[in-house]
Coordinates of C-alpha atoms in Angstrom, one line a residue:
M211 CA -57.9 12.0 17.2
A212 CA -58.7 8.4 16.2
R213 CA -55.8 6.2 15.0
T214 CA -55.6 2.9 13.4
V215 CA -54.0 -0.3 14.8
P216 CA -52.1 -2.2 12.3
S217 CA -52.6 -5.8 11.6
R218 CA -50.2 -8.3 13.0
N219 CA -48.7 -8.8 9.5
T220 CA -47.7 -5.1 9.3
L221 CA -46.0 -4.8 12.6
R222 CA -42.3 -4.2 13.0
P223 CA -40.2 -7.1 14.5
P224 CA -41.2 -7.6 18.1
R225 CA -39.0 -5.8 20.6
P226 CA -38.5 -7.0 24.2
G227 CA -40.5 -5.4 26.9
R228 CA -38.8 -3.8 30.0
R229 CA -37.1 -6.5 32.1
V230 CA -38.7 -6.5 35.3
A231 CA -40.2 -9.0 37.8
I232 CA -43.1 -11.0 36.6
G233 CA -46.0 -9.8 38.5
A234 CA -47.9 -12.4 40.3
A235 CA -49.7 -12.3 43.6
A236 CA -47.6 -14.9 45.5
F237 CA -49.9 -18.0 45.3
A238 CA -49.7 -19.9 48.4
L239 CA -48.0 -23.3 48.2
L240 CA -49.6 -26.5 49.2
A241 CA -46.6 -28.1 50.8
T242 CA -47.9 -31.6 50.0
A243 CA -48.7 -30.9 46.4
A244 CA -46.0 -32.1 44.1
L245 CA -47.1 -30.6 40.9
P246 CA -45.7 -31.8 37.5
V247 CA -44.7 -28.1 36.8
R248 CA -41.4 -26.5 36.5
G249 CA -40.4 -23.0 35.7
A250 CA -39.5 -22.0 32.2
V251 CA -37.0 -24.7 31.7
A252 CA -38.2 -27.3 29.2
D253 CA -40.6 -29.7 30.6
D254 CA -39.5 -33.2 29.3
S255 CA -42.9 -34.7 30.2
K256 CA -44.3 -32.3 27.5
G257 CA -41.7 -32.8 24.8
G258 CA -39.5 -30.0 25.9
E259 CA -42.2 -27.4 26.0
K260 CA -41.4 -24.1 27.9
V261 CA -43.6 -23.5 30.8
L262 CA -43.9 -20.2 32.6
T263 CA -44.8 -20.8 36.1
V264 CA -46.0 -18.0 38.4
A265 CA -46.3 -18.3 42.2
V266 CA -49.4 -16.9 43.8
S267 CA -50.8 -16.8 47.3
Q268 CA -54.5 -16.1 46.7
S269 CA -57.3 -18.6 46.4
V270 CA -59.6 -18.3 43.3
D271 CA -63.1 -17.2 44.4
S272 CA -64.7 -18.1 41.1
L273 CA -63.6 -18.8 37.6
S274 CA -66.9 -17.3 36.3
P275 CA -66.4 -13.7 35.2
F276 CA -69.9 -12.9 36.5
L277 CA -68.9 -13.8 40.0
A278 CA -65.2 -13.4 40.5
Q279 CA -63.9 -10.4 42.6
R280 CA -60.3 -11.4 43.6
V281 CA -57.3 -10.3 41.8
I282 CA -56.2 -13.8 40.8
S283 CA -59.5 -14.6 39.3
T284 CA -60.0 -11.4 37.4
S285 CA -56.3 -11.5 36.2
V286 CA -57.0 -14.8 34.7
H287 CA -60.3 -13.7 33.1
R288 CA -58.3 -11.0 31.3
L289 CA -56.1 -13.8 29.8
M290 CA -59.4 -15.8 28.8
Y291 CA -61.7 -13.2 27.5
E292 CA -61.4 -9.9 25.5
Y293 CA -63.1 -6.7 26.7
L294 CA -64.5 -4.1 24.3
T295 CA -61.4 -1.9 24.9
D296 CA -58.1 -2.5 26.5
Y297 CA -55.6 -0.1 28.1
D298 CA -52.3 0.8 26.5
A299 CA -49.4 -0.8 28.2
G300 CA -47.4 2.4 28.0
D301 CA -49.6 5.0 29.6
G302 CA -53.1 3.3 30.1
H303 CA -55.2 5.2 27.5
A304 CA -58.0 3.4 25.9
I305 CA -57.1 1.3 22.9
P306 CA -59.0 -1.3 20.7
G307 CA -59.9 -4.6 22.3
L308 CA -62.9 -6.6 20.8
A309 CA -64.1 -3.3 19.6
T310 CA -61.9 -1.7 16.7
A311 CA -63.8 1.6 16.9
W312 CA -66.5 3.5 18.8
N313 CA -68.4 6.6 18.5
T314 CA -71.2 8.4 20.4
S315 CA -74.3 10.5 19.5
P316 CA -74.2 14.2 20.2
D317 CA -76.1 13.9 23.5
K318 CA -73.8 11.1 24.6
L319 CA -76.7 8.7 25.3
T320 CA -76.0 6.2 22.5
W321 CA -72.7 4.4 21.9
T322 CA -71.9 2.3 18.9
Y323 CA -69.0 -0.1 18.8
T324 CA -67.6 -1.8 15.8
I325 CA -66.7 -5.4 16.7
R326 CA -63.7 -6.9 15.0
K327 CA -64.0 -9.5 12.3
D328 CA -60.8 -11.3 13.0
A329 CA -61.7 -12.5 16.6
K330 CA -62.6 -16.2 17.2
W331 CA -63.6 -18.2 20.2
S332 CA -61.1 -21.0 20.9
D333 CA -63.7 -23.5 19.8
G334 CA -63.6 -22.0 16.3
R335 CA -66.8 -20.0 16.2
Q336 CA -66.7 -16.4 15.2
V337 CA -66.9 -13.7 17.9
T338 CA -69.9 -11.3 17.2
A339 CA -71.7 -8.3 18.5
D340 CA -74.4 -10.6 19.7
D341 CA -71.9 -12.2 22.2
A342 CA -71.3 -8.7 23.6
A343 CA -75.0 -7.7 23.6
W344 CA -76.0 -11.0 25.3
T345 CA -73.2 -10.5 28.0
F346 CA -74.4 -7.0 28.9
N347 CA -78.1 -7.9 28.8
K348 CA -77.5 -10.9 31.1
T349 CA -75.7 -8.7 33.5
M350 CA -78.5 -6.0 33.4
T351 CA -81.4 -8.5 33.9
D352 CA -79.9 -11.3 36.2
K353 CA -79.0 -10.4 39.7
G354 CA -76.7 -13.4 40.0
A355 CA -75.0 -12.4 36.8
A356 CA -74.5 -8.9 38.1
T357 CA -72.6 -9.9 41.2
A358 CA -69.2 -8.8 39.9
N359 CA -69.8 -6.3 37.2
G360 CA -73.2 -4.8 37.9
S361 CA -72.0 -1.3 38.5
F362 CA -70.8 -1.1 34.9
V363 CA -74.2 -1.5 33.4
A364 CA -76.5 0.0 36.1
N365 CA -76.8 3.1 33.8
F366 CA -77.6 1.1 30.6
K367 CA -81.0 1.4 29.2
K368 CA -80.8 -0.9 26.2
V369 CA -78.2 -3.0 24.4
T370 CA -78.6 -4.5 20.9
A371 CA -76.6 -5.9 18.1
P372 CA -78.2 -4.9 14.8
G373 CA -75.5 -6.8 12.9
P374 CA -72.5 -9.2 13.6
T375 CA -70.1 -6.4 13.8
T376 CA -72.3 -3.6 15.4
L377 CA -73.0 -3.2 19.0
V378 CA -75.3 -0.3 20.3
V379 CA -75.5 0.7 23.9
E380 CA -78.2 3.2 25.0
L381 CA -77.7 4.9 28.2
K382 CA -80.1 6.5 30.8
R383 CA -77.7 9.3 31.4
P384 CA -74.3 10.2 30.0
Q385 CA -71.6 7.8 31.2
A386 CA -67.9 8.8 31.0
T387 CA -66.6 5.2 31.4
M388 CA -67.7 3.9 28.1
T389 CA -64.1 3.2 27.0
A390 CA -63.3 1.6 30.3
L391 CA -66.0 -1.1 30.6
D392 CA -64.0 -3.8 32.5
V393 CA -66.5 -6.6 31.6
P394 CA -65.2 -9.8 30.0
I395 CA -67.3 -10.6 27.0
V396 CA -68.3 -14.4 27.0
P397 CA -69.6 -16.7 24.2
R398 CA -73.3 -16.7 24.2
H399 CA -73.4 -20.2 22.7
V400 CA -71.7 -21.6 25.9
W401 CA -73.1 -19.4 28.6
E402 CA -76.9 -19.3 27.6
K403 CA -77.0 -22.8 28.8
V404 CA -76.2 -21.7 32.4
G405 CA -79.1 -21.8 34.8
D406 CA -78.3 -20.4 38.1
F407 CA -75.4 -17.8 37.7
T408 CA -74.8 -17.7 41.3
R409 CA -73.8 -21.3 41.5
F410 CA -72.0 -21.8 38.2
N411 CA -68.2 -21.4 38.6
N412 CA -67.0 -22.3 35.2
D413 CA -64.5 -24.9 36.5
R414 CA -65.9 -28.2 35.5
R415 CA -65.2 -28.6 31.9
F416 CA -61.9 -27.9 30.2
P417 CA -60.7 -26.4 28.1
V418 CA -62.9 -23.3 28.6
V419 CA -64.1 -21.5 25.6
G420 CA -62.7 -18.0 25.3
D421 CA -61.2 -15.5 22.9
G422 CA -58.3 -14.1 24.9
P423 CA -54.5 -14.7 24.4
F424 CA -54.7 -17.8 26.6
V425 CA -57.2 -20.7 27.1
L426 CA -57.8 -22.2 30.4
T427 CA -57.0 -25.9 30.4
D428 CA -57.0 -27.2 33.9
Y429 CA -57.6 -26.0 37.5
K430 CA -57.2 -27.6 40.9
V431 CA -58.4 -25.6 44.0
D432 CA -55.4 -24.2 45.9
Q433 CA -53.1 -26.0 43.7
Y434 CA -52.9 -24.6 40.2
I435 CA -54.5 -22.8 37.2
K436 CA -53.1 -24.0 33.8
L437 CA -53.4 -22.0 30.5
R438 CA -52.1 -22.6 27.0
P439 CA -51.7 -20.1 24.1
N440 CA -54.7 -19.3 21.9
K441 CA -53.2 -20.0 18.6
T442 CA -55.9 -17.9 16.8
F443 CA -55.7 -14.8 19.1
W444 CA -55.9 -11.7 17.0
R445 CA -53.0 -10.0 18.4
G446 CA -50.8 -13.1 18.0
A447 CA -50.2 -16.1 20.3
P448 CA -48.1 -15.8 23.3
R449 CA -44.6 -17.3 23.1
F450 CA -44.6 -19.7 26.1
D451 CA -46.2 -23.1 25.6
E452 CA -47.9 -23.1 28.9
L453 CA -48.6 -20.6 31.7
V454 CA -49.2 -22.0 35.2
F455 CA -50.3 -20.0 38.3
K456 CA -49.0 -22.3 41.1
Y457 CA -50.4 -21.8 44.7
Y458 CA -48.1 -21.1 47.7
K459 CA -49.5 -20.5 51.2
D460 CA -46.2 -19.2 52.3
N461 CA -44.3 -16.7 50.5
D462 CA -41.1 -17.8 51.8
A463 CA -41.7 -21.1 50.2
A464 CA -42.4 -19.3 46.9
V465 CA -39.1 -17.4 47.1
A466 CA -37.3 -20.7 47.9
A467 CA -38.9 -22.2 44.7
L468 CA -37.8 -19.1 42.7
R469 CA -34.2 -19.7 43.8
K470 CA -34.3 -23.4 42.8
G471 CA -35.8 -22.5 39.3
E472 CA -39.1 -24.3 40.2
V473 CA -41.0 -21.2 39.4
S474 CA -40.3 -18.3 37.1
F475 CA -41.8 -15.5 39.1
V476 CA -42.8 -14.2 42.6
S477 CA -44.6 -11.0 43.7
N478 CA -45.4 -9.3 46.9
L479 CA -42.0 -9.6 48.2
T480 CA -41.1 -8.3 51.7
P481 CA -38.2 -5.9 52.0
A482 CA -36.0 -8.6 53.4
Q483 CA -36.9 -11.0 50.6
A484 CA -36.2 -8.4 48.0
S485 CA -32.9 -7.6 49.5
S486 CA -31.7 -11.1 49.6
L487 CA -32.7 -11.8 46.1
K488 CA -30.8 -8.8 44.6
S489 CA -27.6 -10.7 44.9
A490 CA -29.0 -14.1 43.8
S491 CA -27.9 -15.5 40.6
H492 CA -30.0 -15.3 37.5
I493 CA -32.7 -13.4 39.5
K494 CA -34.0 -9.9 38.7
V495 CA -35.9 -7.9 41.2
N496 CA -38.4 -5.3 39.9
D497 CA -39.2 -2.5 42.5
A498 CA -41.6 0.1 41.0
P499 CA -44.2 2.5 42.1
G500 CA -47.4 0.5 42.8
R501 CA -51.0 0.8 41.8
R502 CA -52.3 -0.3 45.2
F503 CA -53.1 1.4 48.4
F504 CA -52.9 0.0 52.0
A505 CA -55.7 1.2 54.2
L506 CA -57.5 0.7 57.5
A507 CA -61.3 0.5 57.1
A508 CA -63.8 1.0 59.8
N509 CA -67.1 -0.8 59.9
P510 CA -69.8 1.9 59.6
G511 CA -72.5 -0.5 60.7
A512 CA -73.3 -3.2 58.0
Q513 CA -76.5 -2.4 56.3
A514 CA -78.2 -3.9 53.3
K515 CA -80.0 -1.7 50.7
D516 CA -83.3 -2.7 52.2
G517 CA -82.4 -1.1 55.5
T518 CA -81.7 -4.2 57.4
R519 CA -78.8 -4.0 59.7
F520 CA -76.6 -7.0 60.3
G521 CA -73.1 -8.0 61.7
D522 CA -71.6 -7.1 65.0
G523 CA -69.5 -3.9 64.4
N524 CA -68.7 -1.9 67.4
P525 CA -71.1 1.0 67.7
A526 CA -68.4 3.2 69.0
L527 CA -67.1 3.5 65.3
L528 CA -70.3 5.2 64.3
D529 CA -68.9 8.4 66.2
P530 CA -66.9 10.4 63.8
R531 CA -64.7 11.6 66.7
V532 CA -63.7 8.0 67.5
R533 CA -62.8 7.3 63.9
R534 CA -60.7 10.5 63.6
A535 CA -59.0 9.7 66.9
L536 CA -57.9 6.3 65.5
F537 CA -56.8 8.2 62.4
A538 CA -54.8 10.6 64.2
S539 CA -53.1 7.8 66.3
V540 CA -51.6 6.1 63.3
D541 CA -48.0 7.0 62.4
R542 CA -48.0 6.6 58.6
A543 CA -44.5 7.7 58.1
M544 CA -43.2 5.1 60.6
L545 CA -45.1 2.4 58.7
V546 CA -43.4 3.4 55.5
D547 CA -40.1 3.4 57.2
K548 CA -40.3 0.3 59.5
V549 CA -42.8 -2.1 57.7
F550 CA -42.2 -1.2 54.0
Q551 CA -38.5 -0.1 54.7
G552 CA -39.0 2.8 52.3
R553 CA -40.6 0.8 49.5
A554 CA -43.9 2.7 49.8
V555 CA -45.1 6.2 49.9
E556 CA -47.0 7.6 52.9
G557 CA -50.8 7.4 52.4
E558 CA -53.1 10.3 51.9
G559 CA -55.8 10.3 49.3
Y560 CA -57.6 7.3 47.9
I561 CA -55.9 7.0 44.6
P562 CA -52.2 6.3 44.5
P563 CA -49.7 9.0 43.4
R564 CA -48.8 6.8 40.2
F565 CA -52.1 8.3 38.8
A566 CA -51.3 11.9 38.9
D567 CA -54.6 13.2 37.3
Y568 CA -56.6 11.9 40.2
F569 CA -54.1 11.9 43.1
W570 CA -55.4 14.1 45.9
K571 CA -53.7 15.4 49.0
P572 CA -55.4 17.1 51.9
A573 CA -54.8 20.8 52.5
A574 CA -52.6 21.6 55.7
A575 CA -55.7 22.6 57.6
Q576 CA -57.5 19.4 56.6
R577 CA -54.8 16.9 57.0
I578 CA -55.0 14.5 60.0
A579 CA -51.4 14.2 61.3
Y580 CA -50.0 11.9 63.7
D581 CA -51.0 13.4 67.1
P582 CA -51.7 11.0 70.1
V583 CA -52.5 14.1 72.1
E584 CA -55.4 15.2 69.8
A585 CA -56.5 11.6 69.5
A586 CA -56.8 11.3 73.4
A587 CA -58.9 14.7 73.4
L588 CA -61.2 13.3 70.7
L589 CA -61.8 10.1 72.7
D590 CA -62.5 12.2 75.9
A591 CA -64.9 14.5 74.0
A592 CA -66.7 11.2 72.7
G593 CA -67.3 10.1 76.2
Y594 CA -64.6 7.5 76.5
R595 CA -62.7 8.4 79.5
T596 CA -59.5 6.7 80.9
G597 CA -59.9 4.8 84.1
A598 CA -57.5 3.9 86.9
D599 CA -56.4 0.8 85.1
G600 CA -55.4 3.0 82.1
R601 CA -58.3 1.6 79.8
R602 CA -60.9 3.8 78.3
T603 CA -64.6 3.1 79.2
G604 CA -67.8 4.5 77.6
K605 CA -70.7 5.9 79.4
D606 CA -72.1 2.4 79.9
G607 CA -69.0 1.4 81.8
R608 CA -67.8 -1.1 79.2
P609 CA -64.0 -0.9 78.1
L610 CA -63.3 0.3 74.6
G611 CA -62.0 -2.7 72.8
L612 CA -61.9 -3.3 69.1
R613 CA -61.1 -6.2 66.7
L614 CA -59.1 -5.9 63.6
L615 CA -59.7 -8.3 60.7
C616 CA -56.6 -9.0 58.6
H617 CA -55.0 -11.6 56.2
A618 CA -53.1 -14.5 57.9
I619 CA -50.5 -14.9 55.0
D620 CA -49.7 -11.2 54.5
P621 CA -46.6 -10.2 56.4
N622 CA -47.5 -6.5 56.1
D623 CA -50.8 -7.1 57.8
K624 CA -49.1 -8.8 60.8
A625 CA -46.4 -6.1 61.1
V626 CA -48.9 -3.2 60.9
S627 CA -51.2 -4.9 63.5
K628 CA -48.5 -4.9 66.1
Y629 CA -48.0 -1.2 65.6
L630 CA -51.7 -0.5 65.9
Q631 CA -51.9 -2.6 69.1
E632 CA -49.0 -0.6 70.6
W633 CA -50.3 2.9 69.6
W634 CA -53.9 2.2 70.7
A635 CA -52.9 0.6 73.9
K636 CA -51.2 3.9 75.0
L637 CA -54.6 5.5 74.4
G638 CA -56.3 3.0 76.5
I639 CA -57.9 1.0 73.6
G640 CA -57.7 -2.8 73.5
L641 CA -57.1 -4.2 70.1
T642 CA -57.7 -7.9 69.3
V643 CA -56.0 -9.0 66.0
D644 CA -57.7 -11.6 64.0
C645 CA -55.7 -12.6 61.0
V646 CA -57.4 -15.5 59.2
D647 CA -57.1 -17.2 55.8
N648 CA -60.6 -16.4 54.7
V649 CA -61.2 -12.7 55.3
T650 CA -64.2 -12.6 52.8
D651 CA -66.9 -14.4 55.0
P652 CA -66.5 -12.2 58.1
W653 CA -66.1 -9.1 56.1
M654 CA -69.2 -9.6 54.0
S655 CA -71.2 -10.7 57.1
G656 CA -70.2 -7.4 58.8
E657 CA -68.6 -9.3 61.6
Y658 CA -65.6 -7.0 62.3
D659 CA -64.7 -3.5 63.7
L660 CA -61.7 -2.7 61.6
A661 CA -60.0 -4.3 58.7
L662 CA -56.8 -4.0 56.8
D663 CA -57.9 -3.1 53.4
G664 CA -56.4 -2.6 49.8
Y665 CA -57.3 -2.3 46.2
S666 CA -55.4 -2.2 42.9
V667 CA -56.3 0.9 40.9
S668 CA -56.3 1.1 37.0
P669 CA -57.2 3.5 34.3
D670 CA -60.6 5.0 35.3
P671 CA -61.6 5.9 38.9
D672 CA -65.4 4.9 38.5
Y673 CA -65.1 1.4 39.9
V674 CA -63.1 2.1 42.9
L675 CA -65.4 5.0 43.7
S676 CA -68.5 3.0 43.1
I677 CA -67.8 0.5 45.9
H678 CA -68.4 3.2 48.4
T679 CA -71.9 4.2 47.1
C680 CA -75.1 3.2 48.8
A681 CA -76.0 1.2 45.7
A682 CA -73.0 -1.1 46.3
R683 CA -74.4 -2.6 49.5
P684 CA -76.0 -6.0 49.2
A685 CA -79.8 -6.1 48.4
T686 CA -80.3 -8.2 51.6
P687 CA -78.0 -9.3 54.5
K688 CA -77.6 -12.7 52.7
A689 CA -76.9 -11.3 49.2
T690 CA -73.6 -10.4 47.8
G691 CA -72.8 -6.8 47.1
Q692 CA -70.0 -4.8 45.6
T693 CA -69.5 -2.7 48.6
D694 CA -66.1 -2.3 50.3
D695 CA -67.2 -1.7 53.8
F696 CA -70.9 -0.8 53.7
V697 CA -70.3 3.0 53.5
C698 CA -73.5 4.8 52.5
D699 CA -72.9 8.7 52.4
R700 CA -75.4 10.8 50.4
P701 CA -73.1 13.7 49.6
F702 CA -70.5 11.1 48.3
D703 CA -73.2 9.6 46.2
E704 CA -74.2 12.9 44.7
L705 CA -70.6 13.6 43.6
Y706 CA -70.2 10.0 42.3
A707 CA -73.2 10.6 40.0
K708 CA -71.7 13.9 38.6
Q709 CA -68.2 12.5 37.9
L710 CA -69.9 9.6 36.0
A711 CA -71.7 11.9 33.8
E712 CA -68.8 14.4 33.3
Y713 CA -66.9 14.1 30.0
D714 CA -64.6 17.1 30.6
T715 CA -61.4 15.6 31.9
A716 CA -60.4 18.5 34.2
K717 CA -63.9 18.9 35.6
R718 CA -64.2 15.2 36.3
A719 CA -60.7 15.1 37.9
D720 CA -62.0 17.9 40.3
L721 CA -65.2 15.8 41.2
V722 CA -63.1 12.7 41.8
K723 CA -60.7 14.7 44.2
R724 CA -63.8 16.1 46.0
M725 CA -65.0 12.5 46.5
E726 CA -61.6 11.6 48.0
S727 CA -61.7 14.5 50.2
R728 CA -65.2 13.3 51.4
L729 CA -64.0 9.8 52.1
Y730 CA -60.9 11.3 54.1
D731 CA -63.2 13.5 56.3
T732 CA -65.7 10.8 57.2
G733 CA -62.8 8.7 58.4
Y734 CA -64.2 5.4 57.2
I735 CA -61.0 4.8 55.1
N736 CA -57.6 5.6 56.5
V737 CA -55.1 5.1 53.6
M738 CA -51.8 4.5 55.3
A739 CA -49.5 3.8 52.4
Y740 CA -49.1 3.2 48.7
P741 CA -46.8 0.2 48.6
N742 CA -44.3 -0.4 45.7
A743 CA -44.8 -3.4 43.4
V744 CA -41.8 -5.6 44.5
E745 CA -41.4 -8.6 42.3
A746 CA -38.7 -11.0 41.1
Y747 CA -38.1 -13.3 38.2
R748 CA -35.5 -15.7 36.8
T749 CA -33.6 -14.2 33.9
D750 CA -32.4 -17.6 32.7
Q751 CA -36.2 -18.5 32.0
I752 CA -37.6 -15.1 30.9
E753 CA -35.6 -13.0 28.5
S754 CA -38.0 -10.1 28.5
I755 CA -41.5 -9.1 29.8
T756 CA -43.6 -5.9 29.6
T757 CA -44.3 -3.8 32.7
M758 CA -47.3 -1.5 32.9
P759 CA -46.5 1.3 32.5
E760 CA -43.5 0.4 30.5
A761 CA -41.3 3.1 32.0
A762 CA -41.5 1.9 35.5
G763 CA -44.5 -0.4 36.3
N764 CA -45.7 -3.8 37.6
I765 CA -46.0 -7.1 36.0
Y766 CA -48.5 -9.0 37.9
G767 CA -52.1 -7.7 38.2
Q768 CA -52.0 -5.4 35.2
D769 CA -55.0 -3.8 33.6
G770 CA -54.6 -6.1 30.7
Y771 CA -52.7 -9.2 29.6
W772 CA -49.5 -7.5 28.5
S773 CA -47.0 -9.2 30.8
W774 CA -47.9 -12.9 30.1
W775 CA -48.7 -12.3 26.5
S776 CA -45.4 -10.5 25.8
A777 CA -43.1 -12.8 27.9
V778 CA -40.2 -14.0 25.9
P779 CA -38.5 -17.3 26.9
A780 CA -34.7 -16.9 27.5
S781 CA -32.3 -18.1 24.9
G782 CA -32.6 -21.6 23.7
S783 CA -36.3 -21.8 24.3
A784 CA -38.3 -24.2 22.3
A785 CA -41.2 -22.0 22.6
K786 CA -42.7 -20.8 19.4
P787 CA -42.6 -17.0 18.5
G788 CA -45.7 -15.0 19.0
G789 CA -47.0 -11.6 18.1
G790 CA -45.4 -8.1 18.5
S791 CA -45.0 -6.3 21.7
P792 CA -47.8 -4.4 23.3
A793 CA -46.1 -1.1 22.6
Q794 CA -46.3 -1.9 18.9
V795 CA -49.8 -3.4 18.6
V796 CA -51.4 -1.1 21.1
L797 CA -50.4 2.0 19.1
G798 CA -53.7 3.8 18.9
I799 CA -57.4 3.9 18.6
V800 CA -58.9 2.8 15.3
A801 CA -60.2 5.5 12.9
G802 CA -63.6 6.7 13.6
A803 CA -63.2 6.0 17.4
V804 CA -64.3 8.8 19.7
V805 CA -61.7 9.0 22.5
L806 CA -62.9 10.6 25.7
A807 CA -60.6 13.6 26.3
G808 CA -57.9 12.7 28.8
A809 CA -58.9 9.1 29.0
V810 CA -56.1 8.5 31.4
S811 CA -58.1 7.9 34.6
F812 CA -57.9 5.3 37.1
V813 CA -60.3 2.4 37.7
V814 CA -59.9 0.1 40.7
L815 CA -59.2 -3.4 39.7
R816 CA -61.5 -4.4 42.4
R817 CA -62.2 -7.1 44.7
R818 CA -62.2 -8.0 48.2
V819 CA -60.6 -10.2 50.9
G820 CA -57.8 -8.1 52.5
A821 CA -55.0 -5.9 51.2
D822 CA -53.7 -8.4 48.7
D823 CA -56.9 -10.0 47.7
R824 CA -58.7 -7.4 45.6
E825 CA -58.3 -6.7 42.1

């Protein structure tokens, strides 16, 4: 049943969010960069303003919401631009964002959204339905503009704005994700001047015009991203005077900066780092069930949608027996115990257990358990026999050797790689580990055999499923696609189309689980673990902050802006008060809204570049 969100003036006094580590993907530090940024302590160079500094370790791929696919970039866009709908901080159900209400025609082919009247762009102009219509139409008609979010509008037939507060979307077929369109709405009067969307990165003129809780004011590659509160944001302005994401290439350096009070928050902590910080003064460690999975992806043979093959993936991985053998030779329980030291759950299905509606586990007869004996038998059957030197060779006499692509700054990648080398060496398989700073280029070029993979999952499964469809592959070898690892499986695609059109929550959940089962059986993705979100922040700089979900969740990389928008400076702050807490303003769906039954689903926050680089 539709509900109404109260205006800011009718809200109860703001209450603190749950006190947990400020989530931030540990930005890598440029050792030589002495930035004029301190933690939440007053910055004298700015007249005593309170600056909230978040350490991150990921480079920005683009500040254009039409191109960005990394966690850091898409997280910043959630702060800069509103989406039609948001996700409730408490349980992830759809709530009003730029749209205050929505309804659908009986045949589910026409959706009408009411655009709020109290939203303004940071340059003072009114936000209208025309901005939203232009954003969607540009994504539908310009291949460059469709780079990041094309899958969301692939089923759109027509988008119009009959009036300043009315947006109408006509669909080709029913689409169950119409309250989970994770597409940033941009100001038409700014973006219609852009020529080539593949080249415009939105990082040349500041401040950048937006309508979210923060305004992007400055950016230096691999140094920092700076944002200031949007004083006209309809939910109320954030309390800190400035939010800075500071880049650290080494997470140990970021942790050291946290101890010194130079940054307010660090995420992606190793077990050792988390343990050491628990006894540190004025530091709070947040250890909560995560929304990511940690997986091993096999190159199925990179191929474009036009049929052109490219890359240099090992053809041995085209044999499902070889992929299954590799799957069976990974001791996932040991990785949880030794690498994550218990701060993770053993991997099974594609969607983490935090999202109970869509979490899938293989049946006993289907489950691929750790069994080196079975793995050896599968390799024998595939024609890879062990020679006198202990190495396996194919029928052509060539040794079976594989390459593993991983992230250079991720300690989990390095630790897991060593175990894989050890396990596979016993089977006679050589493994070359290639941990690099830039995983994107070789991955998108198909120049790898195996890769350590990962995604953040959020409230609707469509996106994370879509990246394994045939349509997600690039149009040509040189084009950019939304694919994860070039998988093209027709039975999977058929299930994908069915779940997208299914509005019944239980039926859709069943289809999603069948898709997970199919991914599991094909062996292209081996989900090894679901790591916890392990973060830490300084309590003398941050009094409170909202996790998502509020009961036990993460701070960095949320499906929304709740953490940074809700953050309250510690006592004595000079920061000005902002609006109410997400739990208060996020209370419900505006009257007249048609809420999809069981809207709590789980969308992947997307994006590539290694286990910590995707949204």
